[in-house]
mmCIF file of C-alpha atoms (C1' of nucleotides) in Angstrom:
data_model
loop_
_atom_site.group_PDB
_atom_site.id
_atom_site.type_symbol
_atom_site.label_atom_id
_atom_site.label_comp_id
_atom_site.label_asym_id
_atom_site.label_seq_id
_atom_site.Cartn_x
_atom_site.Cartn_y
_atom_site.Cartn_z
ATOM 1 C CA MET A 1 -34.878 -95.403 -29.282
ATOM 2 C CA THR A 2 -37.800 -96.381 -31.550
ATOM 3 C CA ASN A 3 -41.068 -97.302 -29.819
ATOM 4 C CA THR A 4 -41.864 -100.946 -30.018
ATOM 5 C CA ASN A 5 -45.373 -100.071 -30.312
ATOM 6 C CA ASN A 6 -45.061 -97.850 -33.414
ATOM 7 C CA ILE A 7 -43.200 -100.525 -34.969
ATOM 8 C CA GLN A 8 -45.927 -103.052 -34.585
ATOM 9 C CA GLN A 9 -48.352 -100.508 -35.778
ATOM 10 C CA LEU A 10 -46.341 -99.640 -38.813
ATOM 11 C CA ARG A 11 -46.058 -103.321 -39.929
ATOM 12 C CA GLU A 12 -49.739 -103.747 -39.487
ATOM 13 C CA LEU A 13 -50.779 -100.557 -41.408
ATOM 14 C CA VAL A 14 -48.470 -101.460 -44.048
ATOM 15 C CA LYS A 15 -49.725 -105.172 -44.136
ATOM 16 C CA THR A 16 -53.276 -104.011 -44.403
ATOM 17 C CA LEU A 17 -52.448 -101.315 -47.150
ATOM 18 C CA VAL A 18 -50.764 -104.011 -49.229
ATOM 19 C CA ARG A 19 -53.270 -106.485 -48.939
ATOM 20 C CA ASN A 20 -56.283 -104.189 -49.642
ATOM 21 C CA LEU A 21 -54.645 -102.570 -52.512
ATOM 22 C CA GLY A 22 -53.613 -106.069 -53.817
ATOM 23 C CA ILE A 23 -57.377 -107.046 -53.818
ATOM 24 C CA LEU A 24 -58.357 -103.820 -55.556
ATOM 25 C CA GLU A 25 -55.689 -104.299 -58.232
ATOM 26 C CA LYS A 26 -56.921 -107.892 -58.628
ATOM 27 C CA SER A 27 -60.428 -106.912 -59.328
ATOM 28 C CA GLU A 28 -59.517 -104.140 -61.327
ATOM 29 C CA ALA A 29 -57.778 -106.209 -63.656
ATOM 30 C CA SER A 30 -60.131 -108.736 -63.959
ATOM 31 C CA CYS A 31 -62.889 -106.208 -64.611
ATOM 32 C CA CYS A 32 -60.916 -105.433 -67.770
ATOM 33 C CA GLY A 33 -60.635 -109.063 -68.777
ATOM 34 C CA ILE A 34 -56.803 -109.316 -68.316
ATOM 35 C CA THR A 35 -54.833 -110.836 -65.927
ATOM 36 C CA LEU A 36 -52.971 -108.851 -63.268
ATOM 37 C CA GLY A 37 -49.600 -109.336 -64.489
ATOM 38 C CA GLN A 38 -50.904 -108.049 -67.905
ATOM 39 C CA CYS A 39 -52.253 -104.983 -66.337
ATOM 40 C CA HIS A 40 -48.923 -104.333 -64.510
ATOM 41 C CA ALA A 41 -47.180 -104.852 -68.070
ATOM 42 C CA ILE A 42 -49.613 -102.371 -69.726
ATOM 43 C CA VAL A 43 -49.370 -99.797 -67.140
ATOM 44 C CA GLU A 44 -45.517 -99.933 -67.492
ATOM 45 C CA ILE A 45 -45.230 -99.947 -71.172
ATOM 46 C CA GLY A 46 -47.899 -97.218 -71.625
ATOM 47 C CA SER A 47 -46.010 -95.031 -69.093
ATOM 48 C CA ARG A 48 -43.164 -95.109 -70.943
ATOM 49 C CA LYS A 49 -43.340 -94.840 -74.722
ATOM 50 C CA THR A 50 -41.346 -97.984 -75.341
ATOM 51 C CA ILE A 51 -39.350 -100.513 -73.240
ATOM 52 C CA SER A 52 -36.961 -103.438 -73.779
ATOM 53 C CA LEU A 53 -38.052 -106.782 -72.633
ATOM 54 C CA ASN A 54 -35.479 -106.898 -70.152
ATOM 55 C CA ASP A 55 -36.134 -103.320 -68.642
ATOM 56 C CA LEU A 56 -39.925 -104.384 -68.456
ATOM 57 C CA ALA A 57 -39.010 -107.735 -66.631
ATOM 58 C CA GLU A 58 -36.722 -105.830 -64.038
ATOM 59 C CA VAL A 59 -39.270 -103.393 -63.330
ATOM 60 C CA LEU A 60 -41.912 -105.866 -62.765
ATOM 61 C CA ASN A 61 -39.416 -108.224 -60.782
ATOM 62 C CA LEU A 62 -40.003 -111.106 -63.030
ATOM 63 C CA ASP A 63 -37.945 -113.721 -65.150
ATOM 64 C CA ASN A 64 -37.091 -112.873 -68.540
ATOM 65 C CA SER A 65 -39.119 -115.953 -69.803
ATOM 66 C CA THR A 66 -42.050 -115.108 -67.939
ATOM 67 C CA MET A 67 -41.979 -111.638 -69.079
ATOM 68 C CA SER A 68 -41.651 -112.686 -72.547
ATOM 69 C CA ARG A 69 -44.545 -114.836 -72.287
ATOM 70 C CA THR A 70 -46.691 -112.102 -70.792
ATOM 71 C CA VAL A 71 -45.928 -109.896 -73.641
ATOM 72 C CA ASN A 72 -46.803 -112.983 -76.035
ATOM 73 C CA ASN A 73 -50.290 -112.717 -74.568
ATOM 74 C CA LEU A 74 -50.455 -109.111 -75.124
ATOM 75 C CA VAL A 75 -49.489 -109.362 -78.537
ATOM 76 C CA ASN A 76 -51.942 -112.259 -78.990
ATOM 77 C CA GLN A 77 -54.887 -110.030 -77.760
ATOM 78 C CA ASN A 78 -53.429 -107.101 -79.968
ATOM 79 C CA LEU A 79 -52.815 -104.837 -77.064
ATOM 80 C CA ALA A 80 -48.966 -104.823 -77.633
ATOM 81 C CA GLN A 81 -46.526 -105.092 -80.479
ATOM 82 C CA ARG A 82 -42.684 -106.090 -80.662
ATOM 83 C CA GLU A 83 -40.426 -104.080 -82.833
ATOM 84 C CA ILE A 84 -36.606 -105.139 -83.240
ATOM 85 C CA ASP A 85 -34.541 -101.824 -82.150
ATOM 86 C CA PRO A 86 -32.687 -101.140 -85.619
ATOM 87 C CA SER A 87 -29.843 -99.601 -83.662
ATOM 88 C CA ASP A 88 -29.143 -102.738 -81.697
ATOM 89 C CA ARG A 89 -30.887 -105.763 -83.270
ATOM 90 C CA ARG A 90 -30.736 -107.792 -80.003
ATOM 91 C CA TYR A 91 -33.109 -105.620 -78.595
ATOM 92 C CA VAL A 92 -37.003 -105.699 -78.899
ATOM 93 C CA LYS A 93 -38.848 -102.541 -78.587
ATOM 94 C CA ILE A 94 -42.445 -103.239 -76.854
ATOM 95 C CA LYS A 95 -45.054 -100.802 -77.465
ATOM 96 C CA LEU A 96 -48.791 -100.555 -77.055
ATOM 97 C CA THR A 97 -50.964 -100.864 -79.910
ATOM 98 C CA LYS A 98 -53.771 -98.521 -80.470
ATOM 99 C CA GLU A 99 -55.934 -100.918 -78.543
ATOM 100 C CA GLY A 100 -53.584 -101.340 -75.707
ATOM 101 C CA GLU A 101 -53.520 -97.685 -75.416
ATOM 102 C CA GLU A 102 -57.262 -97.438 -74.874
ATOM 103 C CA SER A 103 -56.758 -100.188 -72.367
ATOM 104 C CA PHE A 104 -53.884 -98.223 -70.631
ATOM 105 C CA HIS A 105 -56.067 -95.005 -70.656
ATOM 106 C CA SER A 106 -58.851 -96.680 -69.161
ATOM 107 C CA ILE A 107 -56.799 -98.310 -66.436
ATOM 108 C CA GLU A 108 -55.319 -94.805 -65.755
ATOM 109 C CA ASP A 109 -58.798 -93.225 -65.739
ATOM 110 C CA SER A 110 -60.153 -95.566 -63.344
ATOM 111 C CA MET A 111 -57.213 -95.583 -61.199
ATOM 112 C CA ALA A 112 -57.259 -91.732 -60.946
ATOM 113 C CA GLN A 113 -60.826 -91.768 -60.206
ATOM 114 C CA TYR A 114 -60.339 -94.396 -57.513
ATOM 115 C CA PHE A 115 -57.417 -92.263 -55.714
ATOM 116 C CA GLU A 116 -59.390 -89.198 -56.138
ATOM 117 C CA THR A 117 -62.228 -90.750 -54.068
ATOM 118 C CA VAL A 118 -59.676 -91.900 -51.540
ATOM 119 C CA LEU A 119 -58.045 -88.445 -51.300
ATOM 120 C CA GLU A 120 -61.377 -87.020 -50.840
ATOM 121 C CA SER A 121 -62.320 -89.260 -48.159
ATOM 122 C CA ILE A 122 -59.454 -87.747 -46.182
ATOM 123 C CA ALA A 123 -59.956 -84.759 -44.171
ATOM 124 C CA ASN A 124 -59.023 -81.653 -46.266
ATOM 125 C CA ASP A 125 -56.369 -80.562 -43.737
ATOM 126 C CA LYS A 126 -54.590 -84.047 -43.891
ATOM 127 C CA ARG A 127 -54.159 -84.392 -47.461
ATOM 128 C CA ASP A 128 -50.739 -82.808 -47.762
ATOM 129 C CA GLN A 129 -49.571 -84.428 -44.750
ATOM 130 C CA VAL A 130 -50.712 -87.972 -46.042
ATOM 131 C CA ILE A 131 -48.830 -87.614 -49.346
ATOM 132 C CA GLU A 132 -45.691 -86.090 -47.553
ATOM 133 C CA SER A 133 -45.821 -89.152 -45.377
ATOM 134 C CA LEU A 134 -46.100 -91.524 -47.826
ATOM 135 C CA GLN A 135 -43.115 -89.846 -49.556
ATOM 136 C CA LEU A 136 -41.011 -90.327 -46.311
ATOM 137 C CA LEU A 137 -41.847 -93.866 -46.158
ATOM 138 C CA VAL A 138 -41.136 -94.793 -49.695
ATOM 139 C CA LYS A 139 -37.687 -93.154 -49.276
ATOM 140 C CA ALA A 140 -37.323 -94.898 -45.915
ATOM 141 C CA ILE A 141 -38.171 -97.991 -47.585
ATOM 142 C CA ASN A 142 -35.768 -97.435 -50.556
ATOM 143 C CA ASN A 143 -32.929 -96.751 -48.037
ATOM 144 C CA ASN A 144 -33.232 -100.061 -46.498
ATOM 145 C CA LYS A 145 -33.666 -102.652 -49.462
ATOM 146 C CA CYS A 146 -33.144 -106.044 -47.772
ATOM 147 C CA CYS A 147 -31.190 -109.059 -48.893
ATOM 148 C CA MET B 1 -61.973 -79.658 -54.920
ATOM 149 C CA THR B 2 -58.966 -82.233 -55.026
ATOM 150 C CA ASN B 3 -55.833 -81.194 -56.573
ATOM 151 C CA THR B 4 -55.184 -83.297 -59.907
ATOM 152 C CA ASN B 5 -51.441 -83.235 -58.912
ATOM 153 C CA ASN B 6 -52.007 -84.630 -55.516
ATOM 154 C CA ILE B 7 -53.957 -87.626 -56.808
ATOM 155 C CA GLN B 8 -51.127 -88.557 -59.330
ATOM 156 C CA GLN B 9 -48.981 -88.448 -56.496
ATOM 157 C CA LEU B 10 -50.905 -90.351 -54.275
ATOM 158 C CA ARG B 11 -51.398 -93.108 -57.056
ATOM 159 C CA GLU B 12 -47.604 -93.094 -57.966
ATOM 160 C CA LEU B 13 -46.555 -93.368 -54.253
ATOM 161 C CA VAL B 14 -48.924 -96.341 -53.609
ATOM 162 C CA LYS B 15 -47.566 -97.935 -56.603
ATOM 163 C CA THR B 16 -44.195 -97.666 -55.564
ATOM 164 C CA LEU B 17 -44.746 -98.813 -52.070
ATOM 165 C CA VAL B 18 -46.879 -101.805 -53.010
ATOM 166 C CA ARG B 19 -44.198 -103.030 -55.424
ATOM 167 C CA ASN B 20 -41.145 -102.580 -53.203
ATOM 168 C CA LEU B 21 -42.924 -104.341 -50.459
ATOM 169 C CA GLY B 22 -44.119 -106.996 -52.688
ATOM 170 C CA ILE B 23 -40.557 -107.583 -53.577
ATOM 171 C CA LEU B 24 -39.449 -107.424 -49.998
ATOM 172 C CA GLU B 25 -42.145 -110.108 -49.129
ATOM 173 C CA LYS B 26 -40.988 -112.196 -51.811
ATOM 174 C CA SER B 27 -37.521 -112.453 -50.994
ATOM 175 C CA GLU B 28 -38.303 -112.803 -47.323
ATOM 176 C CA ALA B 29 -40.260 -115.564 -47.922
ATOM 177 C CA SER B 30 -38.069 -117.457 -50.175
ATOM 178 C CA CYS B 31 -35.526 -116.965 -47.768
ATOM 179 C CA CYS B 32 -37.165 -118.884 -45.367
ATOM 180 C CA GLY B 33 -37.851 -121.846 -47.987
ATOM 181 C CA ILE B 34 -41.439 -121.265 -48.364
ATOM 182 C CA THR B 35 -43.749 -119.565 -50.895
ATOM 183 C CA LEU B 36 -45.116 -116.186 -50.486
ATOM 184 C CA GLY B 37 -48.602 -117.850 -50.011
ATOM 185 C CA GLN B 38 -47.399 -120.130 -47.362
ATOM 186 C CA CYS B 39 -45.656 -117.232 -45.677
ATOM 187 C CA HIS B 40 -49.161 -115.150 -45.559
ATOM 188 C CA ALA B 41 -50.696 -118.348 -44.304
ATOM 189 C CA ILE B 42 -48.428 -118.883 -41.526
ATOM 190 C CA VAL B 43 -48.580 -115.201 -40.332
ATOM 191 C CA GLU B 44 -52.460 -115.233 -40.253
ATOM 192 C CA ILE B 45 -52.719 -118.450 -38.623
ATOM 193 C CA GLY B 46 -50.082 -117.826 -36.055
ATOM 194 C CA SER B 47 -51.584 -114.324 -35.124
ATOM 195 C CA ARG B 48 -54.821 -116.112 -34.238
ATOM 196 C CA LYS B 49 -54.231 -119.238 -32.361
ATOM 197 C CA THR B 50 -56.586 -121.311 -34.768
ATOM 198 C CA ILE B 51 -58.734 -120.436 -37.581
ATOM 199 C CA SER B 52 -61.061 -122.038 -40.109
ATOM 200 C CA LEU B 53 -60.151 -122.855 -43.711
ATOM 201 C CA ASN B 54 -63.213 -120.362 -44.844
ATOM 202 C CA ASP B 55 -61.980 -117.380 -42.603
ATOM 203 C CA LEU B 56 -58.282 -118.026 -43.697
ATOM 204 C CA ALA B 57 -59.447 -118.029 -47.309
ATOM 205 C CA GLU B 58 -61.302 -114.872 -46.604
ATOM 206 C CA VAL B 59 -58.349 -112.952 -44.992
ATOM 207 C CA LEU B 60 -56.074 -113.867 -47.763
ATOM 208 C CA ASN B 61 -58.514 -113.318 -50.610
ATOM 209 C CA LEU B 62 -58.146 -116.843 -51.950
ATOM 210 C CA ASP B 63 -60.659 -119.425 -53.321
ATOM 211 C CA ASN B 64 -61.177 -122.069 -50.679
ATOM 212 C CA SER B 65 -59.885 -124.686 -52.867
ATOM 213 C CA THR B 66 -56.571 -122.758 -53.460
ATOM 214 C CA MET B 67 -56.623 -122.301 -49.515
ATOM 215 C CA SER B 68 -56.860 -125.828 -48.984
ATOM 216 C CA ARG B 69 -54.111 -126.949 -50.847
ATOM 217 C CA THR B 70 -51.858 -124.196 -49.652
ATOM 218 C CA VAL B 71 -52.662 -125.625 -46.091
ATOM 219 C CA ASN B 72 -51.940 -128.968 -47.466
ATOM 220 C CA ASN B 73 -48.438 -127.924 -48.119
ATOM 221 C CA LEU B 74 -48.133 -126.655 -45.005
ATOM 222 C CA VAL B 75 -49.100 -129.559 -43.431
ATOM 223 C CA ASN B 76 -46.889 -131.736 -45.544
ATOM 224 C CA GLN B 77 -43.939 -129.839 -44.284
ATOM 225 C CA ASN B 78 -45.241 -130.302 -40.910
ATOM 226 C CA LEU B 79 -45.584 -126.478 -40.121
ATOM 227 C CA ALA B 80 -49.561 -126.793 -39.630
ATOM 228 C CA GLN B 81 -51.864 -129.085 -38.367
ATOM 229 C CA ARG B 82 -55.515 -129.759 -39.401
ATOM 230 C CA GLU B 83 -58.273 -130.742 -36.419
ATOM 231 C CA ILE B 84 -61.708 -131.194 -36.685
ATOM 232 C CA ASP B 85 -63.724 -129.038 -34.749
ATOM 233 C CA PRO B 86 -65.788 -131.001 -32.000
ATOM 234 C CA SER B 87 -68.364 -128.550 -31.627
ATOM 235 C CA ASP B 88 -69.251 -128.252 -35.424
ATOM 236 C CA ARG B 89 -67.581 -131.175 -37.204
ATOM 237 C CA ARG B 90 -67.839 -129.061 -40.431
ATOM 238 C CA TYR B 91 -65.027 -126.724 -39.674
ATOM 239 C CA VAL B 92 -61.281 -127.635 -39.535
ATOM 240 C CA LYS B 93 -59.407 -125.830 -37.089
ATOM 241 C CA ILE B 94 -55.936 -124.977 -38.587
ATOM 242 C CA LYS B 95 -53.030 -124.458 -36.146
ATOM 243 C CA LEU B 96 -49.356 -124.156 -36.348
ATOM 244 C CA THR B 97 -47.100 -127.049 -35.158
ATOM 245 C CA LYS B 98 -44.282 -126.285 -32.872
ATOM 246 C CA GLU B 99 -42.256 -125.892 -35.923
ATOM 247 C CA GLY B 100 -44.568 -123.484 -37.641
ATOM 248 C CA GLU B 101 -44.630 -121.454 -34.537
ATOM 249 C CA GLU B 102 -40.884 -121.402 -34.961
ATOM 250 C CA SER B 103 -41.259 -120.169 -38.458
ATOM 251 C CA PHE B 104 -43.887 -117.980 -37.428
ATOM 252 C CA HIS B 105 -41.802 -116.205 -34.898
ATOM 253 C CA SER B 106 -38.979 -115.983 -37.272
ATOM 254 C CA ILE B 107 -40.907 -114.174 -39.872
ATOM 255 C CA GLU B 108 -42.486 -111.883 -37.119
ATOM 256 C CA ASP B 109 -38.709 -111.032 -35.681
ATOM 257 C CA SER B 110 -37.590 -110.396 -39.238
ATOM 258 C CA MET B 111 -40.390 -108.180 -40.176
ATOM 259 C CA ALA B 112 -40.199 -105.971 -37.012
ATOM 260 C CA GLN B 113 -36.541 -105.777 -37.215
ATOM 261 C CA TYR B 114 -37.023 -104.538 -40.945
ATOM 262 C CA PHE B 115 -39.725 -102.146 -39.926
ATOM 263 C CA GLU B 116 -37.755 -100.915 -36.910
ATOM 264 C CA THR B 117 -34.948 -99.970 -39.520
ATOM 265 C CA VAL B 118 -37.448 -98.224 -41.788
ATOM 266 C CA LEU B 119 -39.089 -96.369 -38.920
ATOM 267 C CA GLU B 120 -35.466 -95.331 -37.538
ATOM 268 C CA SER B 121 -34.562 -93.950 -41.077
ATOM 269 C CA ILE B 122 -37.643 -91.552 -40.738
ATOM 270 C CA ALA B 123 -36.948 -88.330 -38.927
ATOM 271 C CA ASN B 124 -37.666 -88.475 -35.493
ATOM 272 C CA ASP B 125 -40.303 -85.816 -35.528
ATOM 273 C CA LYS B 126 -42.117 -87.392 -38.194
ATOM 274 C CA ARG B 127 -42.602 -90.859 -37.095
ATOM 275 C CA ASP B 128 -45.979 -90.122 -35.488
ATOM 276 C CA GLN B 129 -47.150 -88.227 -38.548
ATOM 277 C CA VAL B 130 -46.456 -91.024 -40.850
ATOM 278 C CA ILE B 131 -48.346 -93.465 -38.710
ATOM 279 C CA GLU B 132 -51.065 -91.227 -38.445
ATOM 280 C CA SER B 133 -51.100 -90.792 -42.094
ATOM 281 C CA LEU B 134 -51.195 -94.513 -42.901
ATOM 282 C CA GLN B 135 -54.023 -95.031 -40.453
ATOM 283 C CA LEU B 136 -55.885 -91.995 -42.341
ATOM 284 C CA LEU B 137 -55.207 -93.682 -45.857
ATOM 285 C CA VAL B 138 -56.080 -97.292 -44.765
ATOM 286 C CA LYS B 139 -59.294 -95.724 -43.479
ATOM 287 C CA ALA B 140 -60.047 -93.908 -46.361
ATOM 288 C CA ILE B 141 -59.385 -97.250 -48.528
ATOM 289 C CA ASN B 142 -61.433 -99.068 -46.576
ATOM 290 C CA ASN B 143 -64.441 -96.516 -46.893
ATOM 291 C CA ASN B 144 -64.007 -96.942 -50.897
ATOM 292 C CA LYS B 145 -63.808 -100.650 -51.550
ATOM 293 C CA CYS B 146 -64.259 -100.831 -55.244
ATOM 294 C CA CYS B 147 -66.612 -103.336 -57.108
ATOM 295 C "C1'" DA C 1 -87.798 -136.901 -42.194
ATOM 296 C "C1'" DT C 2 -86.606 -133.932 -45.809
ATOM 297 C "C1'" DA C 3 -84.933 -130.007 -47.897
ATOM 298 C "C1'" DC C 4 -81.710 -126.661 -47.481
ATOM 299 C "C1'" DA C 5 -77.197 -124.231 -46.014
ATOM 300 C "C1'" DC C 6 -72.662 -124.580 -44.605
ATOM 301 C "C1'" DT C 7 -67.675 -126.304 -44.576
ATOM 302 C "C1'" DA C 8 -64.025 -128.671 -46.619
ATOM 303 C "C1'" DT C 9 -61.773 -131.391 -50.248
ATOM 304 C "C1'" DT C 10 -60.842 -132.864 -54.819
ATOM 305 C "C1'" DG C 11 -61.042 -133.522 -60.187
ATOM 306 C "C1'" DC C 12 -59.831 -130.911 -63.892
ATOM 307 C "C1'" DA C 13 -58.327 -127.500 -66.869
ATOM 308 C "C1'" DA C 14 -56.087 -123.245 -67.686
ATOM 309 C "C1'" DT C 15 -52.359 -120.485 -66.447
ATOM 310 C "C1'" DA C 16 -47.888 -118.949 -64.526
ATOM 311 C "C1'" DT C 17 -43.484 -119.564 -63.166
ATOM 312 C "C1'" DG C 18 -38.283 -120.190 -63.290
ATOM 313 C "C1'" DC C 19 -34.150 -122.323 -64.890
ATOM 314 C "C1'" DA C 20 -31.542 -124.271 -68.428
ATOM 315 C "C1'" DA C 21 -30.497 -124.384 -73.098
ATOM 316 C "C1'" DC C 22 -30.681 -122.189 -77.213
ATOM 317 C "C1'" DT C 23 -30.349 -118.454 -81.030
ATOM 318 C "C1'" DA C 24 -29.010 -114.118 -82.690
ATOM 319 C "C1'" DT C 25 -26.692 -110.174 -82.006
ATOM 320 C "C1'" DT C 26 -22.910 -107.047 -80.578
ATOM 321 C "C1'" DT C 27 -18.646 -106.071 -77.829
ATOM 322 C "C1'" DT C 28 -13.976 -107.109 -76.237
ATOM 323 C "C1'" DA C 29 -9.672 -109.116 -76.305
ATOM 324 C "C1'" DT C 30 -5.904 -110.620 -78.691
ATOM 325 C "C1'" DA D 1 -9.488 -109.701 -88.351
ATOM 326 C "C1'" DT D 2 -10.883 -113.419 -85.902
ATOM 327 C "C1'" DA D 3 -12.165 -115.675 -81.643
ATOM 328 C "C1'" DA D 4 -13.997 -115.333 -77.196
ATOM 329 C "C1'" DA D 5 -17.068 -113.192 -74.118
ATOM 330 C "C1'" DA D 6 -21.179 -110.812 -73.259
ATOM 331 C "C1'" DT D 7 -25.862 -109.478 -73.958
ATOM 332 C "C1'" DA D 8 -31.221 -109.677 -75.359
ATOM 333 C "C1'" DG D 9 -34.769 -112.567 -75.992
ATOM 334 C "C1'" DT D 10 -37.298 -117.056 -76.908
ATOM 335 C "C1'" DT D 11 -38.521 -121.747 -75.993
ATOM 336 C "C1'" DG D 12 -38.460 -126.505 -73.643
ATOM 337 C "C1'" DC D 13 -39.702 -128.584 -69.690
ATOM 338 C "C1'" DA D 14 -41.022 -129.504 -65.381
ATOM 339 C "C1'" DT D 15 -43.595 -127.886 -61.628
ATOM 340 C "C1'" DA D 16 -46.706 -124.717 -58.950
ATOM 341 C "C1'" DT D 17 -50.677 -121.809 -58.607
ATOM 342 C "C1'" DT D 18 -55.187 -120.805 -59.626
ATOM 343 C "C1'" DG D 19 -60.314 -121.012 -59.452
ATOM 344 C "C1'" DC D 20 -64.497 -123.355 -61.142
ATOM 345 C "C1'" DA D 21 -67.406 -127.334 -60.682
ATOM 346 C "C1'" DA D 22 -68.585 -131.368 -58.495
ATOM 347 C "C1'" DT D 23 -68.759 -133.970 -54.215
ATOM 348 C "C1'" DA D 24 -68.910 -135.585 -49.430
ATOM 349 C "C1'" DG D 25 -69.743 -134.628 -44.773
ATOM 350 C "C1'" DT D 26 -72.253 -132.053 -41.029
ATOM 351 C "C1'" DG D 27 -75.631 -128.894 -38.981
ATOM 352 C "C1'" DT D 28 -80.298 -126.488 -39.175
ATOM 353 C "C1'" DA D 29 -85.212 -125.447 -40.176
ATOM 354 C "C1'" DT D 30 -89.564 -126.725 -41.166
#
DNA sequence: ATACACTATTGCAATATGCAACTATTTTAT
DNA sequence: ATAAAATAGTTGCATATTGCAATAGTGTAT
């Protein structure tokens, strides 16, 4: 039997977490002169080497049309490039340009730095526990995808 | 000295968490026939009894103008109402209507139910640890607000 | 009384969004 | 082999969201 109080706490903590991180992401992106959507796209394209539009849209949970236009913006800012997949010409392979790679690494570095600071401000003997807990939580959430 | 691997894990876990919960919130809101912004507003108005526009905008990290218009939409859908604060007529007291209250409770119930399921799918002897860890993480993040 | 500070709303322009229609390409069925 | 169906991506369109700047109204301090 689950404790009602714990449920409320969990909900409240998650809400605070998501909200604070949303604000963080927003300011992080606008610091870099790109929108949040573009930032997410860069990170996803960058962390794979190449990705199709469909896949990118699915990962970011956006409509294909929206995704296509976001990629347009990246291309116009010389951060990404499109390339038709020769093995199946329906697909577009989206990659980062050299400039896009730089942007990607700069985002990654600054995020890594941020999370290092966060981790360091957690008591030494609690860090592993926090990570383990997040793993458990993510797993629990994935087990209960709604709708 | 913080472990690099842990930093990456933390970042990745947080990203997954935020993304999955974002999708959850989105579908939750659209199920109720309101936008995500409106849903956030309802929850915040509802969990206080009344709130000023300024405060609401700050909590939700939105521009006052955006907030004002979101409230407009809630008012038009008969979910919220504005009332000038008699003690300082610059302020608007935003409240939920009866219908808004219903919407609020329905959101709360469904969120509580969701998080109950999530909590239950975490091993019994790990639940307290997960909650404690989230508290630690939220505190650490608040200690390191960026920009 | 006047200047200043604060709250909220609106004009405006830029951006984002999703659905539906469309093109191009590949796969499947007959 | 050819027609039909499926798939990936783009664009038209209408709508919604967003934030800055300007404005109106209210309270505060000198």
